[in-house]
Coordinates of C-alpha atoms and ligand atoms in Angstrom, one line a residue:
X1 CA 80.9 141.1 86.8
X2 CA 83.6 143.0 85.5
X3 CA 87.5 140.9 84.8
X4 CA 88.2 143.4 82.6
X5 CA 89.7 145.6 85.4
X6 CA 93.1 144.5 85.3
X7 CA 95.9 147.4 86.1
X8 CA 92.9 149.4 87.4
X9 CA 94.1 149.7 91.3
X10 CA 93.0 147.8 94.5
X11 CA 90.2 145.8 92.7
X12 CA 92.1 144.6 89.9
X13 CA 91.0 141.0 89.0
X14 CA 93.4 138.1 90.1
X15 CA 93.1 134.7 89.1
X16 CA 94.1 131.9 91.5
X17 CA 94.6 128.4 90.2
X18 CA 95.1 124.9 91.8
X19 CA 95.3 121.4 91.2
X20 CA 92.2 121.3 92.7
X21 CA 89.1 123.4 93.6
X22 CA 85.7 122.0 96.1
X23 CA 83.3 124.4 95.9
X24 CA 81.3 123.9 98.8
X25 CA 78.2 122.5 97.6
X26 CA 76.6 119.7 95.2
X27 CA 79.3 117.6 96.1
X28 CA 81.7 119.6 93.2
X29 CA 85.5 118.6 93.1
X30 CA 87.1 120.3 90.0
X31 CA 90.6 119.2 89.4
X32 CA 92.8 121.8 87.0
X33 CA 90.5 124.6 88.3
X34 CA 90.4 128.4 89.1
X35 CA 88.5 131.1 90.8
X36 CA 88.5 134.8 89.4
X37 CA 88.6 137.5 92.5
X38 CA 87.2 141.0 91.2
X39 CA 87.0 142.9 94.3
X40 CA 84.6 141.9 96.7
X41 CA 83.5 139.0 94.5
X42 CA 83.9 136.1 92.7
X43 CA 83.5 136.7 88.6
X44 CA 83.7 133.3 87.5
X45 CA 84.7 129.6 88.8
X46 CA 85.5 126.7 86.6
X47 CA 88.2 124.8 85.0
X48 CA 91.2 126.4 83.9
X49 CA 91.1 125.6 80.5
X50 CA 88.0 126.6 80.0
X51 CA 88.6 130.5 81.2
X52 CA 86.6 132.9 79.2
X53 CA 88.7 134.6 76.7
X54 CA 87.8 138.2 78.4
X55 CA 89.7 137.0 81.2
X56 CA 93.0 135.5 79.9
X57 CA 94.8 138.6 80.3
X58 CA 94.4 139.3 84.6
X59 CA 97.2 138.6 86.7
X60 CA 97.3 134.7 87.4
X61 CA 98.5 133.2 90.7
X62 CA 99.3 129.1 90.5
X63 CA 98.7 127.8 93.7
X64 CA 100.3 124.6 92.7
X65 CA 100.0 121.4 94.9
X66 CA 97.0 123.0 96.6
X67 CA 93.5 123.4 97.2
X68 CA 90.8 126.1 97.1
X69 CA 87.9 126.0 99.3
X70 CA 85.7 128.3 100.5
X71 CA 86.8 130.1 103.3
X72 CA 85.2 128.5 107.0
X73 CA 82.4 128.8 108.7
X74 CA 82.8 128.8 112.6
X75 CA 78.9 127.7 113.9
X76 CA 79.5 128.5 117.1
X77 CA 82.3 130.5 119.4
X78 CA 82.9 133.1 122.1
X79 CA 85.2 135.6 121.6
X80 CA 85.0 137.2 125.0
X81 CA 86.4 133.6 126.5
X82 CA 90.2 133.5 125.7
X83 CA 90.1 129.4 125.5
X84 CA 92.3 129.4 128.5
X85 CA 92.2 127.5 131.5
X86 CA 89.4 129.5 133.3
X87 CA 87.7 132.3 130.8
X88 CA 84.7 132.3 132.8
X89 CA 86.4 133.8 136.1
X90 CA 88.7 135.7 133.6
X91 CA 85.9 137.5 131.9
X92 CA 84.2 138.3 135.3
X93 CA 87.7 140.1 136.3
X94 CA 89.0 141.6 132.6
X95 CA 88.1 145.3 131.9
X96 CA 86.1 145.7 129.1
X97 CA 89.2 147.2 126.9
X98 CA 90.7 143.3 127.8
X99 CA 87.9 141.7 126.2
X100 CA 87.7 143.9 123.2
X101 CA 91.3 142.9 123.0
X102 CA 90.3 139.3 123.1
X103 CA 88.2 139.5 120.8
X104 CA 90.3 140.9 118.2
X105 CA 93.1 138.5 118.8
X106 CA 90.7 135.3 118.5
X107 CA 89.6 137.1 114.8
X108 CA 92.9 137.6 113.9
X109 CA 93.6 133.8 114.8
X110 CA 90.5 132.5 112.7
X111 CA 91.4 134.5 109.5
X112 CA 94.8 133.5 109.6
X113 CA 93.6 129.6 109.7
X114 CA 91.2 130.1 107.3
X115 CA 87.7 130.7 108.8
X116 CA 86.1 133.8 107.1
X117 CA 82.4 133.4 108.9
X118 CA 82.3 133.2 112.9
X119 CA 78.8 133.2 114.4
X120 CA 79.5 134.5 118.4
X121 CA 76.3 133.2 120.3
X122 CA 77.3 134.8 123.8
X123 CA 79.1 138.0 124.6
X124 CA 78.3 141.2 127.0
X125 CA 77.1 144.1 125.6
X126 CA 79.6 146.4 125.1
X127 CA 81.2 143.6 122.7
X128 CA 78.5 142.8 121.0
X129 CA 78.3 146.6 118.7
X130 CA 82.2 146.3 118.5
X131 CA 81.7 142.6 117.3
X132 CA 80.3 143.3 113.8
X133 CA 82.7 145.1 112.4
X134 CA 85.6 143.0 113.2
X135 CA 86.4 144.6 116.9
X136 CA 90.1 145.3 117.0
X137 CA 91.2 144.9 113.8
X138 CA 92.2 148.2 113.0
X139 CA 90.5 148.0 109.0
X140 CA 92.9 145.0 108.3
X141 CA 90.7 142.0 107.1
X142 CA 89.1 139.8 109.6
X143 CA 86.6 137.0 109.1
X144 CA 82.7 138.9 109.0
X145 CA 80.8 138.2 112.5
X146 CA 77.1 137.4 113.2
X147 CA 76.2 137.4 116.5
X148 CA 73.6 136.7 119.3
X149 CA 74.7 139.5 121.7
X150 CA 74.3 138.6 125.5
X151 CA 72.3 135.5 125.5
X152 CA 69.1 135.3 127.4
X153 CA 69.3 133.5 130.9
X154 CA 67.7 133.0 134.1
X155 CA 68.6 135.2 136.9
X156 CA 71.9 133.3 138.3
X157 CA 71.4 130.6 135.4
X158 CA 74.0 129.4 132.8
X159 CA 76.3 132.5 131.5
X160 CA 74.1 134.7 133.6
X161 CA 78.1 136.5 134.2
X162 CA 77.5 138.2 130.4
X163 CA 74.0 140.1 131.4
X164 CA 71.0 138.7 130.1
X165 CA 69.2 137.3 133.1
X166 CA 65.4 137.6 132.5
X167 CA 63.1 137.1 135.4
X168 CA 60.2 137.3 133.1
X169 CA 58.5 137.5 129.9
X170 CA 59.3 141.5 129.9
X171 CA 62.4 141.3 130.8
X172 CA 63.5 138.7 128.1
X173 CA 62.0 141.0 125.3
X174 CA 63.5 143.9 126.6
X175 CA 67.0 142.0 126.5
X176 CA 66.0 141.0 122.5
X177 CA 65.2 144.8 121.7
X178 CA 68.5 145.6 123.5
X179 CA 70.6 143.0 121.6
X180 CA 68.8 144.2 118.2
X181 CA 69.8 147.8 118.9
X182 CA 73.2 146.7 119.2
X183 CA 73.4 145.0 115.9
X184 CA 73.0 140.9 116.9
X185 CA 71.3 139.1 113.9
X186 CA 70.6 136.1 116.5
X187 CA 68.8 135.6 120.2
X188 CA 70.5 133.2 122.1
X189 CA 68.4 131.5 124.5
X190 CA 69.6 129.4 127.4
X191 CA 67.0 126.7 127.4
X192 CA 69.1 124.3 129.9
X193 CA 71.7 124.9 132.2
X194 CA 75.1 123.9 131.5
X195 CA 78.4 122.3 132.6
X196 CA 80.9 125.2 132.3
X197 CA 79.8 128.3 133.8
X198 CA 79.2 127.3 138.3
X199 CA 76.0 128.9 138.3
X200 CA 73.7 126.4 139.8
X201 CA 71.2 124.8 137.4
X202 CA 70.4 122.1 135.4
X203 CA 72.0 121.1 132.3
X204 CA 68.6 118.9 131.8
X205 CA 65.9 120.8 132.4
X206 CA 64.2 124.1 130.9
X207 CA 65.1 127.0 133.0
X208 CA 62.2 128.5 131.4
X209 CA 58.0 128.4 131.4
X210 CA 57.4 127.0 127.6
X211 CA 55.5 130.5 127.2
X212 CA 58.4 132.6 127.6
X213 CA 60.4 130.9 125.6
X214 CA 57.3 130.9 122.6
X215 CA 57.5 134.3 122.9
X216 CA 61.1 134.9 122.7
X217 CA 61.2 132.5 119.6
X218 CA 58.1 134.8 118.1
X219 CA 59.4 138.3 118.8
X220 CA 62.7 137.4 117.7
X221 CA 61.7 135.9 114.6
X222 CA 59.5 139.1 114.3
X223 CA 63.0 141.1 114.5
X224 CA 64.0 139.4 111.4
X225 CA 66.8 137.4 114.4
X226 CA 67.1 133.7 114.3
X227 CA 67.3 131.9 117.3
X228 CA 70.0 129.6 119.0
X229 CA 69.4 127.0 121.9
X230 CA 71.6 126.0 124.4
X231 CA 69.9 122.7 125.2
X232 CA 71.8 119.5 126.7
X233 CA 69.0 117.1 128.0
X234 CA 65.8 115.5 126.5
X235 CA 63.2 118.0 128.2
X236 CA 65.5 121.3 127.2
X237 CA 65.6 120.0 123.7
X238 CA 61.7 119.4 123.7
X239 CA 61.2 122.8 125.0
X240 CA 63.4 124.3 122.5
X241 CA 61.9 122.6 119.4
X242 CA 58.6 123.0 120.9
X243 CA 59.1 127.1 120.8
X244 CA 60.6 126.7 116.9
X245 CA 64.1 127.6 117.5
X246 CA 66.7 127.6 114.7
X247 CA 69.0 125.8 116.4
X248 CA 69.9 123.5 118.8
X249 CA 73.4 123.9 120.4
X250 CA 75.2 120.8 121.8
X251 CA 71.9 118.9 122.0
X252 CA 73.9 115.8 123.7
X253 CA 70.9 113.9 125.2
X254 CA 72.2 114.3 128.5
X255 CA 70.4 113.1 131.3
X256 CA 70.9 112.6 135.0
X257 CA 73.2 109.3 135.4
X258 CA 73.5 108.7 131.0
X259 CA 72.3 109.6 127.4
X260 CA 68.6 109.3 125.9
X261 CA 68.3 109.5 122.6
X262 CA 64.4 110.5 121.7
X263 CA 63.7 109.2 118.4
X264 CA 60.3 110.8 118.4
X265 CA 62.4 114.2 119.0
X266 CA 65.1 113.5 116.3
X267 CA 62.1 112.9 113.6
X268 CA 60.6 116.2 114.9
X269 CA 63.4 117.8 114.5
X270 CA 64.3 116.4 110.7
X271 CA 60.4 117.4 109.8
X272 CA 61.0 121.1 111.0
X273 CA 64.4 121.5 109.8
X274 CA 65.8 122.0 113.2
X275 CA 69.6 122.4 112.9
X276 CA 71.8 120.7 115.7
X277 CA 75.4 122.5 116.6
X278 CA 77.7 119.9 117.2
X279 CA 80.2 121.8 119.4
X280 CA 83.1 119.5 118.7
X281 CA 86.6 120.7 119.4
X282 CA 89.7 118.8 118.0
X283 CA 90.2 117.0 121.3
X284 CA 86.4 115.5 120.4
X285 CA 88.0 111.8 119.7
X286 CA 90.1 111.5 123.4
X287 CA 87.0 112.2 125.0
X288 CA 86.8 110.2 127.8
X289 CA 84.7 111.8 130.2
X290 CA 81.2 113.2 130.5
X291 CA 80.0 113.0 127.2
X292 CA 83.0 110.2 125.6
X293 CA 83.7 110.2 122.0
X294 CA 81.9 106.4 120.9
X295 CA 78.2 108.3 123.0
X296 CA 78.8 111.8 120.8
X297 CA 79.5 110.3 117.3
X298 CA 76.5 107.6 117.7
X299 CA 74.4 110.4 118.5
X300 CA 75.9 112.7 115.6
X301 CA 75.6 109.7 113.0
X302 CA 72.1 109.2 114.2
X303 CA 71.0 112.9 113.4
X304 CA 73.0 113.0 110.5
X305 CA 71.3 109.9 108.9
X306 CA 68.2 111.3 110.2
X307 CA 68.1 114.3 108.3
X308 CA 69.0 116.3 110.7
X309 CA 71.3 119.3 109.6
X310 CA 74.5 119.8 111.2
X311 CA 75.8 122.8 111.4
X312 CA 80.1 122.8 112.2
X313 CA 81.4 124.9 115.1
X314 CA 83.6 124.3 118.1
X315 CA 82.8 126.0 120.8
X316 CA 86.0 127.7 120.7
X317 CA 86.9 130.4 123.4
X318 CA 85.7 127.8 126.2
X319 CA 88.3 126.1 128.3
X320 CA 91.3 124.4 126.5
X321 CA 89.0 125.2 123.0
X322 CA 91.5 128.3 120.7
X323 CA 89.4 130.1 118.7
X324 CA 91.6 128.6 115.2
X325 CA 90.4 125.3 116.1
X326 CA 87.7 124.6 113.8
X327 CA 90.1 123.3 110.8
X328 CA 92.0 120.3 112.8
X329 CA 87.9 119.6 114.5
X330 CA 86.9 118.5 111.1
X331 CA 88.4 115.2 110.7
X332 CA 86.2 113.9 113.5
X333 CA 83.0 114.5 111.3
X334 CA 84.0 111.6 109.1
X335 CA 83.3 109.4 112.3
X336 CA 79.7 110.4 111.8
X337 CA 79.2 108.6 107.9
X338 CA 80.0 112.0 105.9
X339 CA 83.1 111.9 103.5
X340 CA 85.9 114.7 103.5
X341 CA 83.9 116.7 101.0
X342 CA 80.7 116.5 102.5
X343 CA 82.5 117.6 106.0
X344 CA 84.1 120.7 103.7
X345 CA 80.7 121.6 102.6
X346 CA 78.5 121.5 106.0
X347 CA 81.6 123.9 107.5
X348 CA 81.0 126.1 104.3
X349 CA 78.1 125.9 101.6
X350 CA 75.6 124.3 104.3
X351 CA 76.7 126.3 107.7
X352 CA 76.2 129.3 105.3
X353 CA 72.7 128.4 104.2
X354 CA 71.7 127.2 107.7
X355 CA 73.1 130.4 109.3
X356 CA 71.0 132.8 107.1
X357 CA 74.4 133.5 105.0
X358 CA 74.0 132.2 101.9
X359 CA 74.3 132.8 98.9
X360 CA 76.7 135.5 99.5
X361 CA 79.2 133.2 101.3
X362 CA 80.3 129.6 102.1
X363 CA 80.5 128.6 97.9
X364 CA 82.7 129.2 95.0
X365 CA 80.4 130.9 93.2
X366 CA 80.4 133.3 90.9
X367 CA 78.5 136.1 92.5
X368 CA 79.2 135.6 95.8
X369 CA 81.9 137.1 98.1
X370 CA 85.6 136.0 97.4
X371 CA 86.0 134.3 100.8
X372 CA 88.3 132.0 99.9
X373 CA 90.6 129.1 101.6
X374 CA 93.8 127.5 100.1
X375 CA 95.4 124.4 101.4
X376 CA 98.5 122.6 100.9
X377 CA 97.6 119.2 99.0
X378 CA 93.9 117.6 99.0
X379 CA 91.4 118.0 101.3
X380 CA 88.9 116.1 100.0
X381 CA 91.6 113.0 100.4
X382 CA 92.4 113.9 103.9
X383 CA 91.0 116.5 105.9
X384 CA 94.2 117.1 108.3
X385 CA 95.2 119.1 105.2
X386 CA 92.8 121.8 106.2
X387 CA 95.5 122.8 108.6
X388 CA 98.1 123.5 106.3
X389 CA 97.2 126.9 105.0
X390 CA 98.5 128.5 101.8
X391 CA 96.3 131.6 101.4
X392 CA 93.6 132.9 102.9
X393 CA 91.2 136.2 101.3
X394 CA 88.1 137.5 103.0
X395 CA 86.2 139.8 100.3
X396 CA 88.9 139.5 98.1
X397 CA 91.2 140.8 100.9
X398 CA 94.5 138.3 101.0
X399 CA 94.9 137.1 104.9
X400 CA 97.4 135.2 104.2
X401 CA 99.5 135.6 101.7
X402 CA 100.2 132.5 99.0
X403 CA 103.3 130.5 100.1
X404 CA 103.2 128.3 97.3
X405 CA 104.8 129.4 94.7
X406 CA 106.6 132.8 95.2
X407 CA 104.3 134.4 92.9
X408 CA 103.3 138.1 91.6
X409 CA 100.6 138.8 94.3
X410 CA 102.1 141.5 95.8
X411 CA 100.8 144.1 94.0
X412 CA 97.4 142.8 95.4
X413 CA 98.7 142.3 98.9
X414 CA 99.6 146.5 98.6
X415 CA 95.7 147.0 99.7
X416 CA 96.5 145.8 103.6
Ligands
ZN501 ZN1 78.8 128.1 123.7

């Protein structure tokens, strides 16, 4: 990996130091540390005093009083919904232009709070092939998007507004084939109904025969596509798990009149390596209703101590959920028995490994793409920090600009 490039254009090499650096896995705090952006990449990651000899001569941005971090990883999020009061009516009414233009405002949103990952698991079509390449955006830097395309439904079932009712076994393999050709690296199935969209079915049960969704699960797999399930209650998530999804969105053991909990499930899940989404927004701790706050972080902790992975995402796009929101969610995770730094790594090193991302992304690594996060103080002391952005890069590309100090980084900020 080449440092050596300094004064040689857009991908000179820039170091940025800090007081402190988490690198998004093993648990790795390095205080008096560094990262070394060549380009796309990383070249090298340790503490400052130790920086190869080769490299004491690049341009060198302090970054005191803050943090690096990987850039975030946003699990799960719609950006055809606007987050507003009603996006479900409004994307039935918006022209498509509208929610192109939705989508590129909820990017822009994300990168400028720091997430450099999104993972869309429902949109209609003509999003989905604008969605990979940062819709929008006009070439300025946006986080990188994986996506599910329109996500697989029964005819008037849950989301059935984006497209991608099946009736049958046919029908749902012609929607995967469709969602391929348009560039989604995931199949999102709707294995339950849900509470958002007013289509009348249950957020309990399977709306599908266990064979249809086997061979979803096997012909997506087959399409080198991993596979997301919307599943609330006990039988959905059987049903799901049963058919070898990736995994399980929301997975809040819902059921008619309270919550159930199947242990058997959970060790079924831990065995298989069945991820659980946890969809939790920053409003997660005032919950009061539905699913309250003391059910959702029993259930979390359980899975969590299980061995269940968790991957971090918010759900943002849905009603009263912006699409930035994943930084101030993150404090809530600490409910469930993780410290600050392992709540950093499962929105970075872990969602990146669990999403079929890694190693390019979601560590400090040397090697891997400079997607990179500073905060204002320490993170791993108190995660509200996350919120308080000093500079953000995605692929070396500066987002955000460093506030902290006024330093010599313009002549890399020249490349927007
Ligand atoms: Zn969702």
């Amino acid at each position: 990996m080449a440092g050596n490039q300094a004064g040689h254009g857009p991908h000179e090499a820039v170091l940025l130091s800090a007081d402190t650096v988490i690198t998004g896995h093993r648990r790795e705090v390095l205080d008096d540390a560094a990262v070394l952006v060549a380009g796309q990449k990383l070249a090298w990651v340790g503490h400052t005093r130790a920086l190869p000899e080769e490299y004491r001569g690049v341009r060198h941005v302090p970054l005191r009083g803050c943090t690096l971090l990987p850039g975030l990883i946003e699990g799960h999020a719609h950006l055809c919904l606007d987050g507003g009061k009603a996006p479900f009516e409004r994307l039935e009414t918006a022209r498509p232009e509208e929610v192109v233009d939705c989508a590129a405002d909820a990017l822009r949103r994300m990168a400028l709070a720091g997430i450099t990952t999104v993972r869309d698991l429902g949109a209609p079509i003509f999003l989905a092939a604008a969605l990979r390449n940062g819709a929008g955006l006009g070439g300025r830097p946006g986080p990188r998007v994986i996506h599910a395309g329109v996500p697989l439904t029964s005819p008037d079932g849950h989301c059935a507004v984006m497209g991608g009712a099946a009736k049958d076994t046919s029908e749902a393999l012609a929607l995967i084939d469709d969602n391929r050709r348009h560039g989604a690296d995931w199949t999102k199935l709707m294995v339950t109904g849900g509470f958002l969209s007013s289509a009348a079915c249950s957020p309990y049960r399977s709306q599908f025969p266990q064979h249809l969704l086997d061979t979803a699960v096997r012909a997506s797999h087959a399409r080198a596509m991993k596979v997301a399930a919307h599943a609330h209650g006990v039988e959905g998530i059987w049903a799901a798990v049963e058919a070898g999804v990736d995994t399980v969105e929301h997975c809040t053991w819902m059921e008619e009149g309270g919550f159930r909990v199947d242990a058997a499930l959970v060790a079924e899940m831990s065995r298989h390596g069945t991820a659980v989404s946890v969809t939790v927004n920053s409003r997660a701790r005032a919950a009061s209703g539905r699913l309250p706050w003391h059910e959702r972080r029993s259930q979390l902790a359980l899975l969590h101590t299980s061995g269940v992975p968790l991957i971090a995402g918010t759900d943002c796009g849905i009603g009263g959920t912006p699409h930035d929101d994943l930084p101030a969610s993150l404090d809530a995770y600490t409910d469930f028995g993780m410290s600050p730094v392992e709540v950093i790594e499962c929105a970075t090193g872990a969602n990146a490994r669990l999403l079929g991302l890694a190693p390019q992304t979601g560590t400090l690594t040397p090697g891997s793409w400079a997607d990179v996060l500073a905060v204002h103080g320490d993170p791993s002391e108190s995660l509200t920090r996350l919120t308080d952005v000093a500079c953000v890069l995605v692929r070396g590309r500066p987002v955000v600009k460093p506030s902290s100090p006024p330093s010599p980084y313009a002549a890399l900020s020249q490349e927007n």
